[in-house]
Coordinates of C-alpha atoms and ligand atoms in Angstrom, one line a residue:
M1 CA -3.8 -16.7 -39.0
A2 CA -4.9 -14.7 -35.9
R3 CA -5.7 -11.0 -36.2
S4 CA -3.4 -8.9 -34.2
E5 CA -4.3 -5.8 -32.1
A6 CA -1.9 -3.6 -30.2
Y7 CA -2.6 -1.6 -26.9
E8 CA -0.4 -0.4 -24.1
V9 CA -2.0 -2.3 -21.3
I10 CA -4.1 -5.5 -21.6
V11 CA -6.4 -6.2 -18.7
V12 CA -7.8 -9.8 -18.5
G13 CA -11.1 -9.9 -16.6
G14 CA -14.2 -7.8 -16.3
G15 CA -14.6 -8.3 -12.5
I16 CA -13.9 -5.8 -9.8
G17 CA -10.1 -6.0 -10.0
G18 CA -10.1 -5.9 -13.8
C19 CA -12.5 -2.9 -13.9
F20 CA -10.6 -0.9 -11.3
A21 CA -7.3 -1.7 -13.0
A22 CA -8.5 -0.8 -16.5
A23 CA -10.3 2.4 -15.5
T24 CA -7.4 3.6 -13.4
A25 CA -4.8 2.9 -16.1
A26 CA -7.0 4.7 -18.7
A27 CA -7.6 7.6 -16.5
N28 CA -3.8 7.9 -16.0
G29 CA -3.3 8.1 -19.8
A30 CA -2.7 4.5 -20.9
E31 CA -4.3 2.9 -23.9
V32 CA -6.1 0.0 -22.4
V33 CA -8.1 -3.0 -23.6
Q34 CA -10.2 -5.1 -21.2
L35 CA -11.0 -8.7 -22.2
E36 CA -13.9 -10.6 -20.6
R37 CA -15.0 -14.1 -21.5
K38 CA -18.7 -13.4 -20.8
P39 CA -21.1 -11.6 -23.2
A40 CA -21.5 -7.9 -22.3
D41 CA -25.0 -8.3 -20.8
Q42 CA -23.7 -11.1 -18.5
G43 CA -20.7 -9.2 -17.2
G44 CA -21.0 -8.9 -13.4
F45 CA -23.1 -12.0 -13.1
I46 CA -20.8 -13.5 -10.5
A47 CA -21.2 -15.8 -7.5
C48 CA -21.1 -13.5 -4.5
G49 CA -22.7 -13.1 -1.0
D50 CA -23.3 -9.5 -2.2
A51 CA -22.2 -7.9 1.1
I52 CA -20.1 -4.9 0.6
K53 CA -18.7 -2.2 3.0
S54 CA -20.5 0.9 2.0
P55 CA -18.5 3.5 0.1
T56 CA -19.9 6.1 2.5
D57 CA -17.4 4.4 4.9
P58 CA -15.0 7.3 5.6
K59 CA -12.2 5.2 4.0
G60 CA -14.0 5.2 0.7
Y61 CA -12.7 3.6 -2.6
P62 CA -9.8 4.8 -4.6
G63 CA -9.5 5.8 -8.3
P64 CA -11.8 7.2 -11.0
I65 CA -14.7 4.9 -10.5
D66 CA -17.6 6.5 -8.7
M67 CA -18.4 3.8 -6.2
A68 CA -20.6 5.9 -4.0
G69 CA -22.6 6.8 -7.1
I70 CA -22.9 3.2 -8.3
T71 CA -23.8 1.7 -4.9
S72 CA -26.4 4.3 -4.1
D73 CA -28.1 3.6 -7.4
E74 CA -31.5 2.1 -6.5
A75 CA -31.1 -0.9 -8.8
V76 CA -27.7 -1.7 -7.1
L77 CA -28.3 -1.0 -3.4
A78 CA -30.5 -3.9 -2.4
N79 CA -30.3 -3.4 1.4
G80 CA -28.5 -0.4 3.0
N81 CA -29.7 -1.2 6.5
I82 CA -27.4 -3.9 7.7
D83 CA -26.3 -3.0 11.2
K84 CA -25.6 -6.4 12.8
I85 CA -23.4 -9.5 12.3
E86 CA -25.0 -12.6 13.8
W87 CA -23.3 -15.9 14.5
W88 CA -25.7 -18.8 15.0
D89 CA -24.7 -22.2 16.2
E90 CA -28.2 -23.5 16.7
E91 CA -27.2 -26.9 18.0
L92 CA -25.3 -25.3 20.8
G93 CA -28.1 -22.7 21.5
V94 CA -25.7 -19.9 20.5
R95 CA -26.9 -16.7 18.8
K96 CA -24.3 -14.0 19.1
V97 CA -25.2 -10.5 17.9
L98 CA -22.5 -8.0 17.1
P99 CA -23.4 -4.5 16.3
Y100 CA -21.9 -3.7 12.9
D101 CA -20.9 -0.1 12.6
S102 CA -19.0 -0.4 9.3
H103 CA -21.8 0.7 7.1
S104 CA -22.4 -2.6 5.4
N105 CA -24.7 -3.0 2.5
V106 CA -26.1 -5.9 0.5
I107 CA -26.0 -5.2 -3.2
D108 CA -27.4 -6.7 -6.4
R109 CA -24.0 -8.0 -7.7
Y110 CA -25.2 -8.2 -11.3
E111 CA -26.4 -4.6 -11.5
F112 CA -23.3 -3.5 -9.6
G113 CA -21.1 -5.3 -12.1
Q114 CA -22.9 -3.9 -15.1
R115 CA -22.5 -0.3 -13.7
L116 CA -18.8 -0.9 -13.0
L117 CA -18.2 -2.1 -16.6
E118 CA -20.2 0.8 -18.0
Q119 CA -18.1 3.3 -16.1
T120 CA -14.9 1.6 -17.1
G121 CA -15.9 1.9 -20.7
D122 CA -16.9 5.5 -20.2
L123 CA -13.4 6.2 -18.9
G124 CA -11.9 5.3 -22.3
V125 CA -11.2 1.6 -22.0
T126 CA -11.8 -0.5 -25.1
Q127 CA -13.8 -3.5 -23.9
H128 CA -14.0 -6.8 -25.7
F129 CA -16.6 -9.2 -24.4
N130 CA -17.1 -12.8 -25.5
T131 CA -13.3 -13.0 -25.5
V132 CA -11.6 -15.9 -23.8
V133 CA -7.9 -15.6 -23.1
N134 CA -6.2 -18.9 -23.8
G135 CA -2.6 -18.1 -24.4
I136 CA 0.3 -15.9 -23.4
I137 CA 2.8 -14.0 -25.5
Q138 CA 6.1 -13.6 -23.7
N139 CA 9.7 -12.9 -24.5
G140 CA 11.7 -11.9 -21.5
Q141 CA 8.6 -10.2 -20.2
V142 CA 4.8 -10.7 -20.7
Q143 CA 3.9 -8.9 -23.9
G144 CA 0.4 -9.9 -24.6
V145 CA -2.2 -12.6 -24.8
E146 CA -3.9 -14.9 -27.3
A147 CA -7.6 -15.1 -27.2
I148 CA -10.7 -16.3 -29.0
R149 CA -13.1 -13.4 -29.6
D150 CA -16.6 -14.2 -30.9
G151 CA -15.2 -17.5 -32.1
E152 CA -12.2 -16.0 -33.9
P153 CA -8.5 -16.1 -32.8
V154 CA -7.0 -12.7 -31.9
E155 CA -3.6 -11.7 -30.6
Y156 CA -3.4 -8.8 -28.3
T157 CA 0.0 -7.3 -28.0
G158 CA 1.1 -4.6 -25.5
E159 CA 3.6 -3.3 -23.0
M160 CA 2.1 -5.4 -20.2
V161 CA -0.7 -7.5 -18.9
I162 CA -2.8 -7.1 -15.8
D163 CA -4.3 -10.4 -14.6
G164 CA -7.7 -9.9 -13.1
A165 CA -8.9 -13.3 -14.1
G166 CA -10.1 -14.2 -10.6
A167 CA -9.4 -17.1 -8.2
Q168 CA -7.2 -19.8 -9.7
S169 CA -6.4 -17.6 -12.6
V170 CA -5.7 -19.4 -15.9
I171 CA -3.3 -16.7 -16.8
Q172 CA -1.0 -17.8 -14.0
D173 CA -1.1 -21.3 -15.4
M174 CA 0.0 -20.0 -18.8
V175 CA 2.8 -17.6 -18.0
A176 CA 6.2 -19.4 -17.8
F177 CA 7.4 -17.3 -14.8
E178 CA 10.7 -19.2 -14.6
E179 CA 11.6 -18.0 -18.1
L180 CA 11.0 -14.4 -16.9
A181 CA 13.1 -14.7 -13.8
V182 CA 15.7 -12.1 -13.1
E183 CA 18.6 -12.9 -10.7
P184 CA 18.4 -14.5 -8.2
E185 CA 14.9 -15.9 -9.1
S186 CA 11.4 -14.8 -9.9
T187 CA 9.6 -13.2 -6.9
F188 CA 6.2 -14.4 -8.3
E189 CA 5.1 -17.7 -7.0
K190 CA 1.8 -19.3 -8.2
P191 CA -0.5 -20.0 -5.2
H192 CA -1.4 -23.6 -4.4
Y193 CA -5.0 -24.7 -4.9
T194 CA -5.5 -25.2 -1.1
H195 CA -5.2 -21.5 -0.7
F196 CA -8.6 -21.1 -2.3
G197 CA -12.1 -21.8 -1.2
S198 CA -15.1 -23.1 -3.1
A199 CA -18.4 -21.3 -2.5
Y200 CA -22.0 -21.5 -3.8
R201 CA -25.0 -19.3 -3.4
E202 CA -28.7 -19.0 -4.3
I203 CA -31.1 -16.1 -4.1
I204 CA -34.2 -17.3 -2.3
E205 CA -37.5 -15.5 -2.2
T206 CA -39.6 -16.1 1.0
D207 CA -43.3 -15.5 1.6
E208 CA -42.8 -13.6 4.8
P209 CA -40.2 -11.1 5.9
V210 CA -37.3 -12.8 7.8
D211 CA -36.6 -11.5 11.3
Y212 CA -32.9 -11.0 10.6
K213 CA -33.6 -8.5 7.8
N214 CA -30.9 -6.1 9.1
A215 CA -28.2 -8.7 9.9
I216 CA -25.7 -10.7 8.0
V217 CA -25.8 -14.2 9.5
G218 CA -23.2 -16.9 9.6
K219 CA -23.4 -20.5 10.8
P220 CA -20.8 -23.2 11.2
L221 CA -20.3 -26.1 8.8
E222 CA -19.0 -29.5 9.7
E223 CA -15.8 -28.6 7.8
M224 CA -13.8 -25.4 8.0
G225 CA -16.3 -23.0 6.4
Y226 CA -19.7 -21.5 7.0
V227 CA -23.3 -21.0 5.8
W228 CA -24.5 -17.5 5.3
Y229 CA -27.9 -15.7 5.0
F230 CA -27.5 -12.2 3.7
P231 CA -30.9 -10.4 3.3
R232 CA -31.1 -8.3 0.1
S233 CA -34.6 -7.3 1.3
P234 CA -36.8 -8.7 4.1
T235 CA -38.1 -11.4 1.6
S236 CA -35.1 -12.0 -0.7
I237 CA -32.1 -13.7 0.9
N238 CA -28.7 -14.5 -0.6
V239 CA -28.0 -17.9 1.0
G240 CA -24.7 -19.6 0.5
L241 CA -21.9 -21.6 1.9
G242 CA -18.2 -22.1 1.3
F243 CA -15.2 -24.1 2.5
Q244 CA -11.5 -23.9 2.1
M245 CA -9.9 -26.4 -0.3
N246 CA -7.4 -27.7 2.2
K247 CA -10.3 -29.8 3.6
E248 CA -12.5 -32.6 2.1
P249 CA -14.8 -31.3 -0.6
I250 CA -18.4 -30.7 0.3
A251 CA -21.3 -31.1 -2.1
L252 CA -22.2 -27.5 -1.8
A253 CA -25.7 -27.4 -3.4
D254 CA -26.9 -30.5 -1.6
R255 CA -25.5 -29.2 1.7
L256 CA -27.2 -25.9 1.2
R257 CA -30.6 -27.6 0.5
E258 CA -30.1 -29.6 3.7
D259 CA -29.6 -26.4 5.6
V260 CA -32.5 -24.5 4.3
E261 CA -35.2 -27.2 3.9
D262 CA -36.2 -27.4 7.5
R263 CA -36.2 -23.7 8.3
P264 CA -39.7 -22.3 8.7
E265 CA -38.9 -19.0 6.9
F266 CA -37.9 -20.9 3.8
E267 CA -41.0 -23.1 3.7
N268 CA -42.7 -22.4 0.3
A269 CA -39.7 -20.3 -0.7
S270 CA -38.6 -20.2 -4.3
I271 CA -35.2 -19.6 -6.1
A272 CA -35.2 -16.3 -8.0
D273 CA -34.6 -16.4 -11.8
R274 CA -32.0 -14.6 -13.9
F275 CA -31.3 -14.9 -17.6
D276 CA -34.3 -17.4 -17.7
K277 CA -32.6 -19.8 -15.3
K278 CA -32.5 -20.3 -11.6
N279 CA -30.2 -17.8 -9.9
K280 CA -27.7 -20.3 -8.5
L281 CA -24.0 -19.7 -8.9
G282 CA -20.7 -21.2 -7.5
A283 CA -17.1 -20.1 -7.8
A284 CA -13.7 -20.3 -6.3
L285 CA -12.4 -17.5 -4.0
A286 CA -9.0 -16.6 -2.5
L287 CA -8.9 -17.3 1.3
R288 CA -5.3 -17.1 2.2
R289 CA -2.8 -14.3 2.6
P290 CA -2.0 -12.1 -0.4
L291 CA 0.8 -13.3 -2.7
D292 CA 4.2 -12.3 -1.4
S293 CA 4.9 -10.6 -4.7
M294 CA 2.2 -9.8 -7.2
V295 CA 4.5 -8.8 -10.1
A296 CA 6.8 -10.2 -12.8
P297 CA 8.3 -8.5 -15.9
G298 CA 5.3 -7.1 -17.9
Y299 CA 2.8 -8.7 -15.5
I300 CA 0.8 -7.5 -12.5
T301 CA -2.0 -9.5 -10.8
V302 CA -5.0 -8.2 -8.8
G303 CA -8.0 -9.3 -6.8
C304 CA -8.7 -12.9 -6.1
A305 CA -5.8 -13.8 -8.5
A306 CA -3.4 -12.0 -6.1
G307 CA -5.1 -13.1 -2.9
T308 CA -5.7 -9.4 -1.9
T309 CA -9.4 -10.3 -1.2
H310 CA -10.9 -11.7 2.0
P311 CA -14.7 -12.1 1.8
I312 CA -15.0 -13.4 5.4
T313 CA -13.9 -10.0 6.7
G314 CA -15.9 -8.0 4.1
K315 CA -12.8 -7.4 2.0
G316 CA -13.6 -9.4 -1.0
I317 CA -14.9 -6.6 -3.2
R318 CA -12.9 -4.0 -1.4
G319 CA -9.6 -5.9 -1.7
A320 CA -10.1 -6.4 -5.4
A321 CA -10.9 -2.7 -5.9
F322 CA -7.8 -1.5 -4.1
S323 CA -5.5 -3.9 -5.8
G324 CA -7.0 -3.0 -9.2
Y325 CA -6.5 0.7 -8.6
S326 CA -2.9 0.1 -7.5
A327 CA -2.2 -2.0 -10.6
G328 CA -3.8 0.5 -13.0
K329 CA -1.8 3.4 -11.5
T330 CA 1.4 1.4 -11.5
A331 CA 0.9 0.1 -15.1
A332 CA 0.2 3.5 -16.6
A333 CA 3.3 5.1 -14.9
A334 CA 5.5 2.1 -15.9
V335 CA 4.3 2.2 -19.6
A336 CA 4.9 6.0 -19.7
D337 CA 8.4 5.4 -18.3
G338 CA 9.0 2.7 -20.9
D339 CA 10.1 0.3 -18.1
V340 CA 7.9 -2.6 -17.1
S341 CA 10.6 -4.6 -15.2
E342 CA 9.8 -6.4 -12.0
Q343 CA 11.6 -3.6 -10.1
R344 CA 9.5 -0.8 -11.8
L345 CA 6.3 -2.7 -11.1
W346 CA 7.3 -3.2 -7.4
E347 CA 5.4 -0.1 -6.5
H348 CA 2.2 -2.3 -6.7
N349 CA 3.4 -4.6 -4.0
H350 CA 4.6 -1.7 -1.9
Y351 CA 1.4 0.3 -2.2
L352 CA -0.7 -2.7 -1.1
Y353 CA 1.5 -3.9 1.7
V354 CA 2.7 -0.5 3.1
E355 CA 1.0 2.6 1.7
H356 CA -2.5 1.3 1.7
G357 CA -1.5 -1.4 4.2
E358 CA -4.6 -3.6 4.0
A359 CA -2.6 -6.4 2.5
S360 CA -0.3 -6.4 5.6
K361 CA -3.3 -6.7 7.8
L362 CA -4.8 -9.6 5.7
A363 CA -1.5 -11.4 5.6
A364 CA -1.0 -11.0 9.4
R365 CA -4.5 -12.2 10.2
D366 CA -4.1 -15.2 8.0
A367 CA -2.4 -16.8 11.1
Y368 CA -5.9 -17.2 12.6
N369 CA -6.9 -19.1 9.5
V370 CA -3.9 -21.4 9.8
A371 CA -4.5 -21.9 13.5
A372 CA -8.2 -22.6 13.0
S373 CA -7.6 -25.0 10.2
S374 CA -5.5 -27.1 12.6
I375 CA -8.3 -27.4 15.2
D376 CA -11.1 -29.9 15.1
I377 CA -14.4 -28.4 14.1
P378 CA -16.3 -29.3 17.3
V379 CA -13.6 -27.6 19.3
L380 CA -13.7 -24.6 17.1
R381 CA -17.4 -24.3 17.4
A382 CA -17.1 -24.5 21.2
V383 CA -14.4 -21.8 21.1
A384 CA -16.7 -19.5 19.0
A385 CA -19.4 -20.2 21.6
I386 CA -17.4 -19.1 24.6
L387 CA -15.5 -16.2 23.1
P388 CA -16.9 -12.8 24.0
E389 CA -18.3 -10.8 21.1
D390 CA -15.4 -8.3 21.2
E391 CA -12.9 -11.1 20.6
I392 CA -14.8 -12.5 17.7
R393 CA -15.0 -9.1 16.1
E394 CA -11.3 -8.7 16.5
I395 CA -10.7 -12.0 14.8
V396 CA -13.0 -11.3 11.9
S397 CA -12.1 -7.7 11.4
T398 CA -8.9 -6.1 10.3
K399 CA -9.4 -3.2 12.7
T400 CA -6.8 -1.9 15.2
S401 CA -5.6 -4.9 17.2
F402 CA -6.3 -5.1 20.9
D403 CA -2.7 -4.9 22.0
D404 CA -3.1 -3.2 25.4
L405 CA -3.0 -5.5 28.3
A406 CA -6.2 -4.4 29.9
S407 CA -8.4 -5.5 26.9
K408 CA -6.4 -8.7 26.6
L409 CA -7.2 -9.5 30.2
S410 CA -10.8 -8.6 30.0
I411 CA -11.2 -10.9 26.9
A412 CA -9.6 -13.7 28.8
A413 CA -11.9 -13.1 31.8
G414 CA -14.9 -13.0 29.4
A415 CA -14.0 -16.3 27.8
T416 CA -13.5 -17.9 31.2
K417 CA -16.9 -16.7 32.4
N418 CA -18.6 -17.9 29.3
L419 CA -16.8 -21.2 29.5
I420 CA -18.0 -21.9 33.0
S421 CA -21.6 -21.0 32.1
H422 CA -21.6 -23.2 29.0
Y423 CA -20.2 -26.1 31.0
R424 CA -22.9 -25.6 33.7
K425 CA -25.5 -25.9 31.0
G426 CA -23.7 -28.9 29.5
T427 CA -23.8 -27.4 26.0
F428 CA -20.6 -29.1 24.8
D429 CA -21.3 -32.6 26.1
H430 CA -22.7 -34.0 22.8
L431 CA -19.8 -32.5 20.9
G432 CA -17.4 -34.6 22.9
V433 CA -15.3 -31.5 23.6
S434 CA -13.5 -31.6 27.0
K435 CA -12.4 -28.5 29.0
E436 CA -8.8 -29.5 28.3
M437 CA -9.4 -29.5 24.6
L438 CA -11.0 -26.0 24.8
Y439 CA -8.2 -24.6 27.0
E440 CA -5.6 -25.9 24.6
A441 CA -7.4 -24.3 21.6
L442 CA -7.8 -21.0 23.5
M443 CA -4.1 -21.0 24.4
G444 CA -3.4 -21.7 20.7
F445 CA -5.4 -18.6 19.7
R446 CA -3.6 -16.5 22.4
T447 CA -0.3 -17.6 20.9
T448 CA -1.6 -16.9 17.4
R449 CA -2.5 -13.4 18.4
E450 CA 1.0 -12.7 19.5
F451 CA 2.2 -14.0 16.1
V452 CA -0.4 -11.8 14.3
D453 CA 1.3 -8.8 15.9
R454 CA 4.7 -10.0 14.8
Y455 CA 3.6 -10.7 11.3
E456 CA 1.9 -7.3 11.0
E457 CA 5.1 -5.5 12.1
H458 CA 7.1 -7.5 9.6
Y459 CA 4.7 -6.9 6.7
E460 CA 4.6 -3.2 7.5
N461 CA 8.3 -3.3 6.7
Y462 CA 7.7 -4.8 3.3
P463 CA 10.7 -3.7 1.2
A464 CA 10.3 -0.6 -0.9
S465 CA 12.3 -2.2 -3.8
R466 CA 12.8 -5.7 -5.1
E467 CA 16.4 -5.6 -3.8
G468 CA 15.4 -6.0 -0.2
Y469 CA 12.8 -8.7 -1.0
F470 CA 14.7 -12.0 -0.6
E471 CA 16.0 -11.0 2.9
W472 CA 12.6 -9.9 3.9
L473 CA 11.1 -13.2 2.7
T474 CA 13.7 -15.2 4.6
E475 CA 12.7 -13.5 7.8
R476 CA 9.0 -14.0 7.1
D477 CA 9.6 -17.7 6.5
R478 CA 11.4 -17.8 9.8
I479 CA 8.4 -16.3 11.6
D480 CA 6.2 -18.9 9.8
D481 CA 8.4 -21.7 11.1
E482 CA 8.3 -20.4 14.6
F483 CA 4.6 -20.0 14.4
Y484 CA 4.0 -23.5 13.1
D485 CA 6.1 -24.9 15.8
A486 CA 4.3 -22.8 18.5
I487 CA 0.9 -24.2 17.4
D488 CA 2.2 -27.7 16.7
L489 CA 1.1 -27.6 13.1
E490 CA 1.3 -31.0 11.5
P491 CA 4.1 -31.5 8.9
E492 CA 1.5 -32.4 6.2
A493 CA -0.4 -29.1 6.9
R494 CA 2.9 -27.1 6.6
K495 CA 3.6 -28.3 3.1
Y496 CA 1.5 -25.8 1.2
Q497 CA 1.3 -22.8 3.6
Ligands
FAD501 C1 -19.8 -17.5 -3.5 C2 -19.0 -16.3 -3.2 C3 -19.5 -15.4 -2.3 C4 -18.7 -14.2 -2.0 N1 -19.2 -13.3 -1.2 C5 -18.6 -12.1 -1.0 C6 -19.2 -11.1 -0.2 O1 -20.3 -11.2 0.3 N2 -18.6 -9.9 -0.1 C7 -17.4 -9.7 -0.7 O2 -16.8 -8.6 -0.5 N3 -16.8 -10.6 -1.4 C8 -17.4 -11.8 -1.6 N4 -16.8 -12.8 -2.4 C9 -15.5 -12.5 -3.0 C10 -15.6 -11.6 -4.2 O3 -16.6 -12.0 -5.0 C11 -14.2 -11.6 -4.9 O4 -13.3 -11.2 -3.9 C12 -14.2 -10.7 -6.0 O5 -15.2 -11.0 -7.0 C13 -12.9 -10.7 -6.7 O6 -12.9 -9.9 -7.8 P1 -11.9 -10.2 -9.0 O7 -12.1 -9.1 -10.0 O8 -10.6 -10.6 -8.5 O9 -12.4 -11.6 -9.7 P2 -13.8 -12.0 -10.3 O10 -14.9 -11.1 -9.8 O11 -13.9 -13.4 -10.2 O12 -13.6 -11.6 -11.9 C14 -12.8 -12.3 -12.7 C15 -13.3 -12.1 -14.2 O13 -12.4 -12.6 -15.1 C16 -13.1 -13.3 -16.1 N5 -12.2 -14.3 -16.7 C17 -11.6 -15.3 -16.0 N6 -10.8 -16.1 -16.9 C18 -10.9 -15.4 -18.1 C19 -10.3 -15.7 -19.3 N7 -9.5 -16.7 -19.5 N8 -10.5 -14.8 -20.3 C20 -11.3 -13.7 -20.2 N9 -11.9 -13.5 -19.0 C21 -11.7 -14.3 -17.9 C22 -14.3 -13.9 -15.4 O14 -15.3 -14.2 -16.3 C23 -14.6 -12.7 -14.4 O15 -15.5 -11.8 -15.0 C24 -17.5 -14.0 -2.7 C25 -17.0 -14.9 -3.6 C26 -17.8 -16.1 -3.9 C27 -17.2 -17.1 -4.9

């Protein structure tokens, strides 16, 4: 018979989302337990590119965790000098350098994760490591979880559960959402596996300093995805790659070897060790828009499990932190009110989509992802080659959109100028990309941008309560249909959007 333990809030996961959620809920007066399947000394050992927007960024981080303190800790801050993003398509002779003014850092993800867990514990959270959650307790609402802790079964009961179990969360597989549904239906819909990416990274030590020591570097893959080189120091580079699971799988480790083996800077390089083994890790990550609703009775989801993260635009860690904070605050208040209904927990959705607003921006810019996924990779590479730097920055960032006509025109003029120059040089000949294909793709992106603006406006009007949700969703789905028609998205590709 399993031992039973009772808390108010049960947080599954010792990652960023889980730590921010647990710490915030505890700081707001809830009795919290955090469950993590790894042993305590391996918490935070997570596959990551390690690039993080600096907490000295004026926007900062929310909640009781001292992110500025953690990330300025010598052991955590590996490289605080990143001031450029570079895009290399070496086959096309492209090396685009974009100044990066968003105070980016490369951190040691393990040390960072350890500090995060320590602070979470110091804020009054009970932490159980070596604890694998493998079942759900529910009765009209989620009421707890079943787990194996140090080999023994334990039942954790509580008022509610926060799911910070990461991409492709097993918790979402176990909760029977349809049984929790309140009229007319549950607002929570489990994401499809094609909404995730698969990524892998190694830490490589080189003999000599690399010449891109202050830049985060991206390069195209033959599928929708990219290779990165993120220098932790001039001689220690986080190299990795990832692709979205709506495409054919790539043998990630082999493909990375293929990429690095001919590069002069990696000649004689070795892979760093950690825990007496080679420092190589892979994992899934969320790459699509955040979930339309992240709550159900007695249940809130955060981070990669909620799709509030977007590593490609530097919002992987940040998106998990903000959603964790929101969940912790909402959970503590709901438990204090004695009401963990979907309606009461709605404040989590509303905070992320409207008050903080970053989820709206991520959701709107997901249209670029949908559009790009429908374009052949050679054409996409050619588009990246001709787009002016400002345009690329607009696509990869979630900054204010370029909605004034003047900048739109100058971007179009810039793309045309670059197009002519690339054609004169014959750089696209061997890709088999014609001018017509390129124009079509560019027009597709122009159309997409108009839809990005429409989506953003719609998401900014995300309903303040569950009541307005279904009407809002119907209109969002209508925008989806119009967008997919406008970019001629194949019926097969529409299925799981
Ligand atoms: C290869 C790779 C590179 C990336 N690069 C970057 C980058 O450079 N910059 C950036 O900002 N973001 C990056 N990301 C994304 C970033 O890592 C995620 O957005 C972030 O880690 C999400 O945090 P999370 O808390 O939601 O999930 P996670 O960090 O995945 O944490 C989930 C935790 O839950 C635990 N868990 C899961 N299931 C159970 C269970 N059943 N029982 C108990 N515990 C469980 C796991 O052990 C884990 O500790 C990258 C991701 C990958 C995979």
